[in-house]
């Protein structure tokens, strides 16, 4: 079976970094066409730096990396240094990147790539705010019919919000872009906090990363060890949730996850609930289903997959 062609749109972010490593560690199953960076966890200049650091950590300095939008479509940028550190990749000591960014804007690249490739052969994997993807869909609506699937990390329903009482960070930062994505008609698979908060890096799992014995394994242990402290203070959990790698794990082993095909709308009017993913989980409305919204996962299977793959880098 041919490898799945993907574009990872990202705001690294330690968990983004682990998702990128997982994708790059699976060349027979996933072909990373390129990485597009967006402002989110930290400003764009740093997310574009961090994406290159991660590709070089994976010994893949030829992966094309584009910088994209440096602010949301309509709202002011909200960042998360309190979670990810001032660089966005605090934890491991990794060298500054040598590989250059590609010339051109990520949104133009996404549009051009989708126009040039065979329809329904490229999957978008947004794991940060949806600004780049939303901008591409607004500027070139015809690409919606050419996207194979959007597999995104974002949103929350039963788990409620992590940046406000009702909103998850990626959707909250750019709710207008998210609204465009969820109303695009593209097949969407959502990895919300409802599942990612079950992907907890316990000490045992962290030690398994560290004892792989390669640079990537140690870096993953150090990255997750850093951003664990936020979740410990907030949730009392002594383990970091690995949000973004759930998207790549779904592409590799979908049966790790279970969910429902339901309607998901994005709040863009009320400041109180701005960025809320209003998932009709119990189908109490006649709003058409527009997303496969995940609700559960097999965390042990996830970490077995992740550890096996990181060991190949
Ligand atoms: O809410 C979690 C999401 O926000 C993850 O993608 C994390 O990297 C941050 O971007
Ligand atoms: Ca992210």
Coordinates of N, CA, C and O and ligand atoms in Angstrom, one line a residue, residues 11 13 15-16 41 84 127-129 153 162 168-170 193 243-244, ligand 1:
X11 N 2.6 24.2 15.2 CA 3.1 25.3 16.0 C 4.0 24.8 17.1 O 3.8 25.0 18.3
X13 N 6.3 23.9 20.1 CA 5.5 23.0 20.8 C 6.1 21.6 20.8 O 6.4 21.0 19.8
X15 N 4.8 18.8 22.0 CA 3.9 17.7 21.6 C 3.8 17.7 20.0 O 3.8 16.6 19.4
X16 N 3.9 18.9 19.4 CA 4.0 18.9 18.0 C 5.3 18.2 17.5 O 5.3 17.5 16.5
X41 N 1.6 28.2 19.8 CA 2.2 28.0 21.1 C 3.2 29.2 21.4 O 3.3 29.7 22.5
X84 N 4.8 25.8 27.2 CA 5.9 25.2 26.4 C 7.2 25.9 26.6 O 8.2 25.5 26.0
X127 N -2.0 20.6 13.6 CA -1.8 20.3 15.0 C -1.5 21.6 15.8 O -1.0 21.6 16.9
X128 N -1.9 22.7 15.3 CA -1.9 24.0 15.9 C -3.1 24.8 15.5 O -4.1 24.2 15.0
X129 N -3.2 26.1 15.8 CA -4.3 26.9 15.3 C -4.5 26.7 13.8 O -3.6 26.5 13.1
X153 N -5.7 18.0 15.6 CA -5.8 18.0 17.0 C -6.5 19.3 17.4 O -5.9 20.4 17.1
X162 N -9.1 23.9 27.9 CA -7.9 24.0 28.6 C -7.3 25.4 28.6 O -6.3 25.7 29.2
X168 N -10.6 24.7 23.8 CA -9.3 24.2 23.7 C -8.4 25.1 22.9 O -8.8 25.9 22.0
X169 N -7.1 25.2 23.2 CA -6.2 26.2 22.7 C -6.2 26.4 21.2 O -6.4 27.5 20.7
X170 N -6.0 25.3 20.4 CA -5.9 25.5 19.0 C -7.1 26.1 18.4 O -7.0 27.0 17.5
X193 N -9.4 17.1 23.3 CA -8.8 16.8 24.6 C -9.5 15.6 25.2 O -8.9 14.9 26.0
X243 N -0.8 15.5 23.1 CA -2.0 15.8 22.3 C -1.7 15.5 20.8 O -2.4 14.7 20.2
X244 N -0.7 16.2 20.2 CA -0.6 16.2 18.7 C -0.2 14.8 18.1 O -0.7 14.5 17.0
Ligands
LIG1 O1 -4.5 22.2 23.4 C1 -3.4 21.5 23.0 C2 -2.9 22.0 21.7 O2 -2.5 23.3 21.9 C3 -1.7 21.2 21.2 O3 -1.6 21.3 19.8 C4 -0.5 22.0 21.8 O4 0.7 21.9 21.0 C5 -1.1 23.4 21.7 O5 -0.8 23.9 20.3

